[in-house]
Amino acid sequence: MKSCAKLVFQTSALLLVLVALQPVIFASVDDAQSFALQAAEPYVKQGFQVREDYWGGDLGSGEKKAVRQQLFKGNEYWFWLGTEVDKAKVSVHVYDSDGKLAEEPDGWEKGHFAGAHVIPKATGSYFIIVSVEESPEDRTHWALVYGFR
Amino acid sequence: MIPFTRYLKLGVGVLCGLALCAGAAQAPQHINIKQLATRVEDVVVPLPNEIFGALNKLGTVNWKQHVRSDKGPNFTERPRIALLLGTVIADGFIAVQAEDADAVKDIGQRVLALAKGIGVGNSITPHAKAIIEAADKRNWENVRRELDRTQNSVQQAMNEVHDEKLSQLVSLGGWLRGTEVLTSVVKEHFSSDGAELLHQPDLLSYFQTRLQAMPEFNLPIIRQIQDALVEVKPLIDVGDRRIPPESVKKVNEITTRLGHGIVTRD
């Protein structure tokens, strides 16, 4: 009986700890996506269609990831990067298939959000380079969404 | 002894690497894509309406002539259903361009039936309803969004049950139908800018690689698509050169033939 009470106490304590740590343990790429979509919101009013699909993962401070994407001349694109890590600093930049910077000068970085604007000069493959510049976490979730008009 | 050119290459590599690692405030003007230390994600497959949007900017397109909402046959092979589902979603985007509410509603029903056929009907039901409701209200923006959500939900549901290959066939079906319509429009009113929209060599290579990894889908239509992509590749992989009208016509013939094969029984 005594051991049963002990087990209940231990399980309850474990559950309490889990509940307390929930935001840390279960923070995910989905949270990062919510931030990326938040960054995209103002642009929807300007007529940008935001894709439902998104790309994400986790990176350490100073690490980068490239996403290859087909862009079409005639369209205008914005890429938005987000992370749920409050004090992280992220960036996103777009290069053409020759490695030349292909974005407009109005891209921005605001803490855990960043945006890059592209009006492709040619139809073809482009590289979207996402980066976690600084972060208090070992690994930082990121999510990239894009919109076009 | 290391030759000077090797030193030069190493130096350029190091400089490019340093430039890539530089602060976020100022992005480097140039990076060496081939020396990107980071892993490059697979190419992202665009939605058909991205191409249609670019086409619209080149001039008026008679979208009504491309609307297709016939029910077609029912297949039992899951790869065939997945391909067909991709083409039907693309047909939905065409019907939106044409602002054809009846066609959109038929397509919404068809999408639901096909999704059920590959076991992902539950995740599609709300989207199919939303498509039909939005079409009734002629709210084209919402229809477009729901079609995008439909494709995304279908693919997520497939990925969750490790049916990634079927998910890739949905994308392929949509891409083929989009390319068929793109080439049909550009063939009728040729322009270099219109033809340039076909310049998608990395996407084509992506689909070729994915198909090669599907030996278990031993179906005539899959083999026909594989052979056709080999034919299409040199027509659109032209580097900085322009894509001529003959190539557009040829790609249209190939994709029309494949489109017919996808919607009809063997």
mmCIF file of C-alpha atoms in Angstrom:
data_model
loop_
_atom_site.group_PDB
_atom_site.id
_atom_site.type_symbol
_atom_site.label_atom_id
_atom_site.label_comp_id
_atom_site.label_asym_id
_atom_site.label_seq_id
_atom_site.Cartn_x
_atom_site.Cartn_y
_atom_site.Cartn_z
ATOM 1 C CA MET A 1 0.000 0.000 0.000
ATOM 2 C CA LYS A 2 2.839 2.308 1.023
ATOM 3 C CA SER A 3 4.735 1.553 -2.202
ATOM 4 C CA CYS A 4 1.559 2.245 -4.193
ATOM 5 C CA ALA A 5 1.260 5.727 -2.616
ATOM 6 C CA LYS A 6 4.926 6.344 -3.317
ATOM 7 C CA LEU A 7 4.411 5.422 -6.988
ATOM 8 C CA VAL A 8 1.401 7.763 -7.271
ATOM 9 C CA PHE A 9 3.435 10.576 -5.678
ATOM 10 C CA GLN A 10 6.402 10.004 -8.009
ATOM 11 C CA THR A 11 4.176 9.861 -11.102
ATOM 12 C CA SER A 12 2.343 13.038 -10.069
ATOM 13 C CA ALA A 13 5.632 14.836 -9.440
ATOM 14 C CA LEU A 14 6.916 13.760 -12.855
ATOM 15 C CA LEU A 15 3.706 14.948 -14.521
ATOM 16 C CA LEU A 16 3.988 18.322 -12.751
ATOM 17 C CA VAL A 17 7.559 18.755 -13.972
ATOM 18 C CA LEU A 18 6.499 17.796 -17.510
ATOM 19 C CA VAL A 19 3.631 20.305 -17.459
ATOM 20 C CA ALA A 20 5.957 23.029 -16.163
ATOM 21 C CA LEU A 21 8.537 22.325 -18.862
ATOM 22 C CA GLN A 22 5.992 21.745 -21.639
ATOM 23 C CA PRO A 23 6.694 24.942 -23.605
ATOM 24 C CA VAL A 24 10.416 24.143 -23.636
ATOM 25 C CA ILE A 25 10.125 20.443 -24.439
ATOM 26 C CA PHE A 26 7.389 20.629 -27.022
ATOM 27 C CA ALA A 27 8.436 23.832 -28.803
ATOM 28 C CA SER A 28 8.646 22.727 -32.394
ATOM 29 C CA VAL A 29 9.011 23.674 -36.012
ATOM 30 C CA ASP A 30 5.224 24.222 -35.986
ATOM 31 C CA ASP A 31 5.745 27.051 -33.472
ATOM 32 C CA ALA A 32 8.434 28.498 -35.716
ATOM 33 C CA GLN A 33 5.952 28.275 -38.605
ATOM 34 C CA SER A 34 3.408 30.302 -36.627
ATOM 35 C CA PHE A 35 6.003 33.079 -36.306
ATOM 36 C CA ALA A 36 6.886 32.900 -40.011
ATOM 37 C CA LEU A 37 3.181 33.180 -40.880
ATOM 38 C CA GLN A 38 2.864 36.100 -38.483
ATOM 39 C CA ALA A 39 5.622 37.864 -40.433
ATOM 40 C CA ALA A 40 3.696 37.149 -43.656
ATOM 41 C CA GLU A 41 0.376 38.556 -42.433
ATOM 42 C CA PRO A 42 0.803 42.196 -43.532
ATOM 43 C CA TYR A 43 1.728 41.071 -47.042
ATOM 44 C CA VAL A 44 -1.491 39.098 -47.545
ATOM 45 C CA LYS A 45 -3.304 42.453 -47.471
ATOM 46 C CA GLN A 46 -1.027 43.536 -50.324
ATOM 47 C CA GLY A 47 -2.247 40.631 -52.464
ATOM 48 C CA PHE A 48 0.408 38.017 -51.752
ATOM 49 C CA GLN A 49 -0.817 34.406 -51.757
ATOM 50 C CA VAL A 50 1.023 32.567 -48.980
ATOM 51 C CA ARG A 51 1.711 28.872 -49.672
ATOM 52 C CA GLU A 52 0.348 26.424 -47.116
ATOM 53 C CA ASP A 53 3.498 24.356 -47.370
ATOM 54 C CA TYR A 54 6.563 25.350 -45.415
ATOM 55 C CA TRP A 55 10.124 24.225 -44.828
ATOM 56 C CA GLY A 56 11.705 23.916 -41.432
ATOM 57 C CA GLY A 57 14.157 22.256 -39.132
ATOM 58 C CA ASP A 58 16.656 23.249 -36.505
ATOM 59 C CA LEU A 59 20.063 24.893 -36.712
ATOM 60 C CA GLY A 60 22.825 25.814 -34.277
ATOM 61 C CA SER A 61 24.080 29.394 -33.936
ATOM 62 C CA GLY A 62 25.965 30.430 -37.060
ATOM 63 C CA GLU A 63 24.624 27.517 -39.122
ATOM 64 C CA LYS A 64 22.954 27.917 -42.495
ATOM 65 C CA LYS A 65 20.659 25.894 -44.699
ATOM 66 C CA ALA A 66 19.867 26.284 -48.379
ATOM 67 C CA VAL A 67 16.461 25.618 -49.907
ATOM 68 C CA ARG A 68 16.335 25.339 -53.693
ATOM 69 C CA GLN A 69 13.275 26.816 -55.338
ATOM 70 C CA GLN A 70 11.888 27.356 -58.813
ATOM 71 C CA LEU A 71 10.847 30.989 -59.320
ATOM 72 C CA PHE A 72 9.022 32.435 -62.315
ATOM 73 C CA LYS A 73 9.818 35.728 -64.003
ATOM 74 C CA GLY A 74 6.711 37.924 -63.860
ATOM 75 C CA ASN A 75 5.840 36.919 -60.295
ATOM 76 C CA GLU A 76 6.964 38.746 -57.186
ATOM 77 C CA TYR A 77 7.984 36.721 -54.117
ATOM 78 C CA TRP A 78 8.515 37.291 -50.405
ATOM 79 C CA PHE A 79 10.175 34.702 -48.186
ATOM 80 C CA TRP A 80 9.600 34.892 -44.442
ATOM 81 C CA LEU A 81 11.681 33.124 -41.837
ATOM 82 C CA GLY A 82 10.600 32.715 -38.221
ATOM 83 C CA THR A 83 11.659 31.053 -35.002
ATOM 84 C CA GLU A 84 9.934 30.710 -31.666
ATOM 85 C CA VAL A 85 13.191 31.373 -29.772
ATOM 86 C CA ASP A 86 12.707 34.854 -28.376
ATOM 87 C CA LYS A 87 16.279 36.134 -28.316
ATOM 88 C CA ALA A 88 17.434 34.420 -31.487
ATOM 89 C CA LYS A 89 18.492 36.408 -34.551
ATOM 90 C CA VAL A 90 17.742 34.900 -37.948
ATOM 91 C CA SER A 91 18.309 35.927 -41.562
ATOM 92 C CA VAL A 92 17.114 34.891 -45.015
ATOM 93 C CA HIS A 93 18.724 35.780 -48.347
ATOM 94 C CA VAL A 94 18.063 34.719 -51.926
ATOM 95 C CA TYR A 95 20.655 33.902 -54.614
ATOM 96 C CA ASP A 96 20.254 32.930 -58.244
ATOM 97 C CA SER A 97 21.675 29.724 -59.704
ATOM 98 C CA ASP A 98 25.007 31.496 -60.371
ATOM 99 C CA GLY A 99 25.289 32.424 -56.696
ATOM 100 C CA LYS A 100 24.511 36.110 -57.271
ATOM 101 C CA LEU A 101 22.423 37.940 -54.648
ATOM 102 C CA ALA A 102 18.988 38.173 -56.262
ATOM 103 C CA GLU A 103 16.892 39.977 -53.671
ATOM 104 C CA GLU A 104 15.509 43.499 -53.566
ATOM 105 C CA PRO A 105 17.051 45.926 -51.052
ATOM 106 C CA ASP A 106 13.916 46.053 -48.872
ATOM 107 C CA GLY A 107 14.589 42.727 -47.090
ATOM 108 C CA TRP A 108 14.595 42.949 -43.310
ATOM 109 C CA GLU A 109 15.684 41.226 -40.110
ATOM 110 C CA LYS A 110 13.894 41.890 -36.850
ATOM 111 C CA GLY A 111 15.077 39.537 -34.122
ATOM 112 C CA HIS A 112 13.390 36.221 -34.611
ATOM 113 C CA PHE A 113 11.791 37.244 -37.912
ATOM 114 C CA ALA A 114 13.379 37.951 -41.285
ATOM 115 C CA GLY A 115 12.068 38.629 -44.792
ATOM 116 C CA ALA A 116 13.568 38.637 -48.300
ATOM 117 C CA HIS A 117 11.890 40.107 -51.374
ATOM 118 C CA VAL A 118 12.557 38.794 -54.891
ATOM 119 C CA ILE A 119 11.395 39.950 -58.297
ATOM 120 C CA PRO A 120 13.082 37.322 -60.491
ATOM 121 C CA LYS A 121 14.969 38.617 -63.517
ATOM 122 C CA ALA A 122 14.767 35.140 -65.051
ATOM 123 C CA THR A 123 12.736 31.969 -64.613
ATOM 124 C CA GLY A 124 14.796 29.229 -62.980
ATOM 125 C CA SER A 125 16.236 27.803 -59.786
ATOM 126 C CA TYR A 126 17.100 30.051 -56.863
ATOM 127 C CA PHE A 127 18.705 29.323 -53.506
ATOM 128 C CA ILE A 128 17.091 30.561 -50.332
ATOM 129 C CA ILE A 129 19.754 30.682 -47.614
ATOM 130 C CA VAL A 130 18.344 30.615 -44.088
ATOM 131 C CA SER A 131 20.578 31.241 -41.099
ATOM 132 C CA VAL A 132 20.437 31.359 -37.327
ATOM 133 C CA GLU A 133 22.878 34.191 -36.665
ATOM 134 C CA GLU A 134 22.642 34.109 -32.857
ATOM 135 C CA SER A 135 20.612 32.127 -30.367
ATOM 136 C CA PRO A 136 20.596 31.361 -26.660
ATOM 137 C CA GLU A 137 19.568 27.765 -27.503
ATOM 138 C CA ASP A 138 21.854 24.975 -28.728
ATOM 139 C CA ARG A 139 19.452 24.200 -31.560
ATOM 140 C CA THR A 140 16.960 26.718 -32.866
ATOM 141 C CA HIS A 141 13.831 25.739 -34.779
ATOM 142 C CA TRP A 142 13.233 27.642 -37.975
ATOM 143 C CA ALA A 143 10.433 27.705 -40.535
ATOM 144 C CA LEU A 144 10.367 29.307 -43.945
ATOM 145 C CA VAL A 145 7.163 30.246 -45.746
ATOM 146 C CA TYR A 146 6.745 32.160 -48.968
ATOM 147 C CA GLY A 147 4.147 34.095 -50.843
ATOM 148 C CA PHE A 148 3.782 35.334 -54.394
ATOM 149 C CA ARG A 149 1.646 37.680 -56.440
ATOM 150 C CA MET B 1 54.065 21.243 -54.390
ATOM 151 C CA ILE B 2 50.616 22.695 -54.739
ATOM 152 C CA PRO B 3 50.139 24.507 -58.062
ATOM 153 C CA PHE B 4 49.214 28.208 -57.966
ATOM 154 C CA THR B 5 45.764 27.582 -59.498
ATOM 155 C CA ARG B 6 44.994 25.215 -56.600
ATOM 156 C CA TYR B 7 45.984 27.954 -54.101
ATOM 157 C CA LEU B 8 43.788 30.356 -56.038
ATOM 158 C CA LYS B 9 40.808 27.975 -55.936
ATOM 159 C CA LEU B 10 41.344 27.325 -52.226
ATOM 160 C CA GLY B 11 41.576 31.067 -51.580
ATOM 161 C CA VAL B 12 38.381 31.756 -53.494
ATOM 162 C CA GLY B 13 36.657 28.939 -51.601
ATOM 163 C CA VAL B 14 37.778 30.280 -48.222
ATOM 164 C CA LEU B 15 36.740 33.822 -49.162
ATOM 165 C CA CYS B 16 33.310 32.615 -50.298
ATOM 166 C CA GLY B 17 32.946 30.614 -47.078
ATOM 167 C CA LEU B 18 33.910 33.646 -44.985
ATOM 168 C CA ALA B 19 31.549 35.841 -46.967
ATOM 169 C CA LEU B 20 28.714 33.395 -46.346
ATOM 170 C CA CYS B 21 29.456 33.428 -42.618
ATOM 171 C CA ALA B 22 29.510 37.236 -42.480
ATOM 172 C CA GLY B 23 27.024 39.213 -40.395
ATOM 173 C CA ALA B 24 23.376 39.213 -41.357
ATOM 174 C CA ALA B 25 23.223 42.967 -41.801
ATOM 175 C CA GLN B 26 25.073 42.816 -45.100
ATOM 176 C CA ALA B 27 24.489 39.737 -47.233
ATOM 177 C CA PRO B 28 27.390 38.849 -49.551
ATOM 178 C CA GLN B 29 26.760 39.864 -53.145
ATOM 179 C CA HIS B 30 27.954 36.509 -54.410
ATOM 180 C CA ILE B 31 28.312 33.007 -52.993
ATOM 181 C CA ASN B 32 29.733 29.860 -54.501
ATOM 182 C CA ILE B 33 26.712 27.608 -54.737
ATOM 183 C CA LYS B 34 28.845 24.548 -55.493
ATOM 184 C CA GLN B 35 30.830 25.046 -52.301
ATOM 185 C CA LEU B 36 27.835 25.587 -50.053
ATOM 186 C CA ALA B 37 28.778 23.678 -46.935
ATOM 187 C CA THR B 38 25.143 23.479 -45.941
ATOM 188 C CA ARG B 39 22.965 20.675 -47.189
ATOM 189 C CA VAL B 40 20.648 21.816 -49.928
ATOM 190 C CA GLU B 41 17.020 20.848 -49.492
ATOM 191 C CA ASP B 42 15.130 19.274 -52.374
ATOM 192 C CA VAL B 43 13.741 21.649 -54.943
ATOM 193 C CA VAL B 44 10.345 23.004 -53.949
ATOM 194 C CA VAL B 45 7.550 22.080 -56.368
ATOM 195 C CA PRO B 46 5.543 25.195 -57.270
ATOM 196 C CA LEU B 47 1.768 25.192 -57.301
ATOM 197 C CA PRO B 48 0.197 25.362 -60.772
ATOM 198 C CA ASN B 49 -1.264 28.787 -59.963
ATOM 199 C CA GLU B 50 2.227 30.235 -59.540
ATOM 200 C CA ILE B 51 2.829 29.513 -63.222
ATOM 201 C CA PHE B 52 -0.675 30.613 -64.196
ATOM 202 C CA GLY B 53 -0.159 33.913 -62.330
ATOM 203 C CA ALA B 54 3.021 34.592 -64.306
ATOM 204 C CA LEU B 55 1.206 33.648 -67.545
ATOM 205 C CA ASN B 56 -1.616 36.079 -66.780
ATOM 206 C CA LYS B 57 0.882 38.927 -66.587
ATOM 207 C CA LEU B 58 1.992 38.251 -70.164
ATOM 208 C CA GLY B 59 -1.461 38.871 -71.620
ATOM 209 C CA THR B 60 -5.066 37.790 -71.513
ATOM 210 C CA VAL B 61 -5.491 34.037 -71.366
ATOM 211 C CA ASN B 62 -8.744 32.331 -72.318
ATOM 212 C CA TRP B 63 -8.804 30.059 -69.273
ATOM 213 C CA LYS B 64 -12.303 28.768 -70.074
ATOM 214 C CA GLN B 65 -10.949 26.748 -72.989
ATOM 215 C CA HIS B 66 -8.654 24.848 -70.609
ATOM 216 C CA VAL B 67 -11.276 24.008 -67.968
ATOM 217 C CA ARG B 68 -11.743 20.268 -67.547
ATOM 218 C CA SER B 69 -14.188 18.903 -64.988
ATOM 219 C CA ASP B 70 -15.282 15.527 -66.417
ATOM 220 C CA LYS B 71 -15.341 12.764 -63.836
ATOM 221 C CA GLY B 72 -13.153 10.271 -65.705
ATOM 222 C CA PRO B 73 -12.671 6.626 -64.757
ATOM 223 C CA ASN B 74 -12.102 5.245 -61.270
ATOM 224 C CA PHE B 75 -8.773 3.596 -60.690
ATOM 225 C CA THR B 76 -7.841 1.043 -58.064
ATOM 226 C CA GLU B 77 -4.050 1.394 -58.261
ATOM 227 C CA ARG B 78 -2.959 3.964 -55.669
ATOM 228 C CA PRO B 79 -0.131 5.461 -57.785
ATOM 229 C CA ARG B 80 -2.620 6.130 -60.590
ATOM 230 C CA ILE B 81 -5.068 7.732 -58.165
ATOM 231 C CA ALA B 82 -2.269 9.920 -56.764
ATOM 232 C CA LEU B 83 -1.241 11.117 -60.246
ATOM 233 C CA LEU B 84 -4.861 11.787 -61.158
ATOM 234 C CA LEU B 85 -5.457 13.637 -57.885
ATOM 235 C CA GLY B 86 -2.568 15.977 -58.686
ATOM 236 C CA THR B 87 -3.983 16.735 -62.137
ATOM 237 C CA VAL B 88 -7.497 17.285 -60.745
ATOM 238 C CA ILE B 89 -6.186 19.782 -58.154
ATOM 239 C CA ALA B 90 -4.396 21.571 -61.011
ATOM 240 C CA ASP B 91 -7.718 21.553 -62.905
ATOM 241 C CA GLY B 92 -9.211 23.257 -59.865
ATOM 242 C CA PHE B 93 -6.692 26.103 -60.171
ATOM 243 C CA ILE B 94 -7.546 26.399 -63.889
ATOM 244 C CA ALA B 95 -11.270 26.562 -63.093
ATOM 245 C CA VAL B 96 -10.513 29.332 -60.584
ATOM 246 C CA GLN B 97 -8.631 31.278 -63.254
ATOM 247 C CA ALA B 98 -11.671 30.834 -65.503
ATOM 248 C CA GLU B 99 -13.995 31.764 -62.592
ATOM 249 C CA ASP B 100 -16.123 28.720 -63.460
ATOM 250 C CA ALA B 101 -18.066 27.972 -60.256
ATOM 251 C CA ASP B 102 -19.763 24.807 -61.565
ATOM 252 C CA ALA B 103 -16.472 23.297 -62.656
ATOM 253 C CA VAL B 104 -14.883 24.172 -59.307
ATOM 254 C CA LYS B 105 -17.714 22.431 -57.446
ATOM 255 C CA ASP B 106 -17.413 19.291 -59.605
ATOM 256 C CA ILE B 107 -13.660 19.301 -59.056
ATOM 257 C CA GLY B 108 -14.156 19.653 -55.279
ATOM 258 C CA GLN B 109 -16.292 16.492 -55.284
ATOM 259 C CA ARG B 110 -13.821 14.668 -57.499
ATOM 260 C CA VAL B 111 -10.885 15.594 -55.254
ATOM 261 C CA LEU B 112 -12.754 14.182 -52.258
ATOM 262 C CA ALA B 113 -13.562 10.914 -54.058
ATOM 263 C CA LEU B 114 -9.955 10.459 -55.168
ATOM 264 C CA ALA B 115 -8.598 11.306 -51.711
ATOM 265 C CA LYS B 116 -10.890 8.634 -50.257
ATOM 266 C CA GLY B 117 -9.530 6.225 -52.879
ATOM 267 C CA ILE B 118 -6.053 6.521 -51.404
ATOM 268 C CA GLY B 119 -7.214 6.556 -47.804
ATOM 269 C CA VAL B 120 -6.810 10.251 -46.961
ATOM 270 C CA GLY B 121 -10.444 11.309 -47.398
ATOM 271 C CA ASN B 122 -10.896 12.364 -43.767
ATOM 272 C CA SER B 123 -8.284 15.101 -43.954
ATOM 273 C CA ILE B 124 -9.774 16.425 -47.205
ATOM 274 C CA THR B 125 -13.488 16.539 -46.358
ATOM 275 C CA PRO B 126 -13.397 20.003 -44.699
ATOM 276 C CA HIS B 127 -11.385 21.457 -47.578
ATOM 277 C CA ALA B 128 -13.702 19.955 -50.217
ATOM 278 C CA LYS B 129 -16.686 21.504 -48.410
ATOM 279 C CA ALA B 130 -14.889 24.850 -48.160
ATOM 280 C CA ILE B 131 -14.052 24.743 -51.898
ATOM 281 C CA ILE B 132 -17.706 24.144 -52.797
ATOM 282 C CA GLU B 133 -18.969 26.860 -50.415
ATOM 283 C CA ALA B 134 -16.436 29.397 -51.663
ATOM 284 C CA ALA B 135 -17.285 28.560 -55.299
ATOM 285 C CA ASP B 136 -20.972 29.144 -54.517
ATOM 286 C CA LYS B 137 -20.051 32.592 -53.208
ATOM 287 C CA ARG B 138 -17.631 33.099 -56.112
ATOM 288 C CA ASN B 139 -14.939 33.859 -53.561
ATOM 289 C CA TRP B 140 -12.028 32.867 -55.793
ATOM 290 C CA GLU B 141 -9.343 33.812 -53.300
ATOM 291 C CA ASN B 142 -10.784 31.347 -50.784
ATOM 292 C CA VAL B 143 -11.125 28.619 -53.421
ATOM 293 C CA ARG B 144 -7.464 29.108 -54.337
ATOM 294 C CA ARG B 145 -6.423 28.916 -50.670
ATOM 295 C CA GLU B 146 -8.495 25.778 -50.081
ATOM 296 C CA LEU B 147 -7.033 24.061 -53.149
ATOM 297 C CA ASP B 148 -3.570 24.794 -51.782
ATOM 298 C CA ARG B 149 -4.644 23.470 -48.364
ATOM 299 C CA THR B 150 -6.112 20.388 -50.037
ATOM 300 C CA GLN B 151 -2.851 19.528 -51.762
ATOM 301 C CA ASN B 152 -0.910 20.218 -48.565
ATOM 302 C CA SER B 153 -3.246 18.118 -46.395
ATOM 303 C CA VAL B 154 -3.231 15.210 -48.858
ATOM 304 C CA GLN B 155 0.550 15.218 -48.922
ATOM 305 C CA GLN B 156 0.903 15.601 -45.156
ATOM 306 C CA ALA B 157 -1.527 12.731 -44.570
ATOM 307 C CA MET B 158 0.444 10.566 -47.002
ATOM 308 C CA ASN B 159 3.772 11.496 -45.443
ATOM 309 C CA GLU B 160 2.420 10.644 -41.986
ATOM 310 C CA VAL B 161 1.749 7.082 -43.114
ATOM 311 C CA HIS B 162 5.095 6.970 -44.981
ATOM 312 C CA ASP B 163 3.483 7.160 -48.405
ATOM 313 C CA GLU B 164 5.930 9.876 -49.511
ATOM 314 C CA LYS B 165 6.161 8.352 -52.970
ATOM 315 C CA LEU B 166 2.433 8.762 -53.544
ATOM 316 C CA SER B 167 2.744 12.317 -52.255
ATOM 317 C CA GLN B 168 5.435 12.961 -54.889
ATOM 318 C CA LEU B 169 3.123 11.539 -57.576
ATOM 319 C CA VAL B 170 0.448 14.069 -56.567
ATOM 320 C CA SER B 171 2.999 16.853 -57.146
ATOM 321 C CA LEU B 172 4.071 15.269 -60.442
ATOM 322 C CA GLY B 173 0.471 15.012 -61.682
ATOM 323 C CA GLY B 174 -0.078 18.691 -60.909
ATOM 324 C CA TRP B 175 3.169 19.716 -62.565
ATOM 325 C CA LEU B 176 2.371 17.756 -65.739
ATOM 326 C CA ARG B 177 -1.103 19.273 -66.033
ATOM 327 C CA GLY B 178 0.284 22.755 -65.323
ATOM 328 C CA THR B 179 2.968 22.285 -67.983
ATOM 329 C CA GLU B 180 0.383 20.995 -70.481
ATOM 330 C CA VAL B 181 -1.715 24.140 -70.058
ATOM 331 C CA LEU B 182 1.309 26.457 -69.967
ATOM 332 C CA THR B 183 2.624 25.098 -73.270
ATOM 333 C CA SER B 184 -0.839 25.159 -74.792
ATOM 334 C CA VAL B 185 -1.229 28.868 -73.972
ATOM 335 C CA VAL B 186 2.290 29.808 -75.093
ATOM 336 C CA LYS B 187 1.975 27.718 -78.280
ATOM 337 C CA GLU B 188 -1.105 29.706 -79.325
ATOM 338 C CA HIS B 189 0.413 33.135 -78.632
ATOM 339 C CA PHE B 190 4.138 32.599 -78.631
ATOM 340 C CA SER B 191 6.406 34.940 -76.690
ATOM 341 C CA SER B 192 9.948 34.403 -75.420
ATOM 342 C CA ASP B 193 8.890 35.408 -71.905
ATOM 343 C CA GLY B 194 6.083 32.842 -72.005
ATOM 344 C CA ALA B 195 8.424 30.122 -73.249
ATOM 345 C CA GLU B 196 10.938 31.036 -70.533
ATOM 346 C CA LEU B 197 8.406 29.907 -67.912
ATOM 347 C CA LEU B 198 9.260 26.381 -69.067
ATOM 348 C CA HIS B 199 12.835 26.792 -67.885
ATOM 349 C CA GLN B 200 12.530 24.356 -64.958
ATOM 350 C CA PRO B 201 15.410 21.875 -65.395
ATOM 351 C CA ASP B 202 15.970 21.278 -61.663
ATOM 352 C CA LEU B 203 12.314 20.454 -61.127
ATOM 353 C CA LEU B 204 12.418 17.996 -63.995
ATOM 354 C CA SER B 205 15.573 16.357 -62.594
ATOM 355 C CA TYR B 206 13.875 16.180 -59.196
ATOM 356 C CA PHE B 207 10.924 14.276 -60.673
ATOM 357 C CA GLN B 208 13.242 11.990 -62.661
ATOM 358 C CA THR B 209 15.165 11.076 -59.498
ATOM 359 C CA ARG B 210 11.963 10.469 -57.573
ATOM 360 C CA LEU B 211 10.512 8.225 -60.309
ATOM 361 C CA GLN B 212 13.715 6.190 -60.458
ATOM 362 C CA ALA B 213 13.224 5.443 -56.757
ATOM 363 C CA MET B 214 9.764 3.943 -57.398
ATOM 364 C CA PRO B 215 10.539 0.566 -59.021
ATOM 365 C CA GLU B 216 7.619 -0.973 -57.116
ATOM 366 C CA PHE B 217 5.172 1.185 -59.099
ATOM 367 C CA ASN B 218 5.529 -0.933 -62.206
ATOM 368 C CA LEU B 219 2.750 0.666 -64.235
ATOM 369 C CA PRO B 220 2.758 1.596 -67.934
ATOM 370 C CA ILE B 221 1.864 5.240 -67.181
ATOM 371 C CA ILE B 222 4.829 5.611 -64.794
ATOM 372 C CA ARG B 223 7.193 4.207 -67.428
ATOM 373 C CA GLN B 224 5.667 6.500 -70.065
ATOM 374 C CA ILE B 225 6.244 9.522 -67.834
ATOM 375 C CA GLN B 226 9.848 8.462 -67.179
ATOM 376 C CA ASP B 227 10.518 8.149 -70.926
ATOM 377 C CA ALA B 228 8.743 11.435 -71.633
ATOM 378 C CA LEU B 229 10.807 13.367 -69.077
ATOM 379 C CA VAL B 230 13.957 12.197 -70.864
ATOM 380 C CA GLU B 231 12.501 13.682 -74.063
ATOM 381 C CA VAL B 232 11.502 16.946 -72.383
ATOM 382 C CA LYS B 233 14.789 17.597 -70.539
ATOM 383 C CA PRO B 234 16.906 18.839 -73.500
ATOM 384 C CA LEU B 235 14.005 20.998 -74.703
ATOM 385 C CA ILE B 236 13.826 23.046 -71.501
ATOM 386 C CA ASP B 237 17.357 22.749 -70.110
ATOM 387 C CA VAL B 238 18.814 25.386 -72.426
ATOM 388 C CA GLY B 239 20.901 27.478 -70.025
ATOM 389 C CA ASP B 240 20.907 31.130 -71.089
ATOM 390 C CA ARG B 241 19.468 30.407 -74.549
ATOM 391 C CA ARG B 242 15.831 31.067 -75.428
ATOM 392 C CA ILE B 243 13.314 28.239 -75.716
ATOM 393 C CA PRO B 244 12.068 28.246 -79.350
ATOM 394 C CA PRO B 245 8.415 27.778 -80.457
ATOM 395 C CA GLU B 246 9.178 24.257 -81.768
ATOM 396 C CA SER B 247 10.292 23.152 -78.294
ATOM 397 C CA VAL B 248 7.139 24.583 -76.713
ATOM 398 C CA LYS B 249 5.060 22.690 -79.283
ATOM 399 C CA LYS B 250 6.962 19.464 -78.640
ATOM 400 C CA VAL B 251 6.604 19.743 -74.835
ATOM 401 C CA ASN B 252 2.903 20.398 -75.340
ATOM 402 C CA GLU B 253 2.525 17.254 -77.468
ATOM 403 C CA ILE B 254 4.341 15.182 -74.850
ATOM 404 C CA THR B 255 2.454 16.539 -71.821
ATOM 405 C CA THR B 256 -0.906 16.333 -73.616
ATOM 406 C CA ARG B 257 -0.204 12.690 -74.423
ATOM 407 C CA LEU B 258 0.732 12.008 -70.789
ATOM 408 C CA GLY B 259 -2.296 13.931 -69.534
ATOM 409 C CA HIS B 260 -4.522 11.733 -71.671
ATOM 410 C CA GLY B 261 -2.765 8.667 -70.292
ATOM 411 C CA ILE B 262 -3.291 9.785 -66.695
ATOM 412 C CA VAL B 263 -7.050 10.286 -67.052
ATOM 413 C CA THR B 264 -7.818 7.204 -69.144
ATOM 414 C CA ARG B 265 -7.595 3.497 -68.478
ATOM 415 C CA ASP B 266 -4.722 1.476 -69.962
#
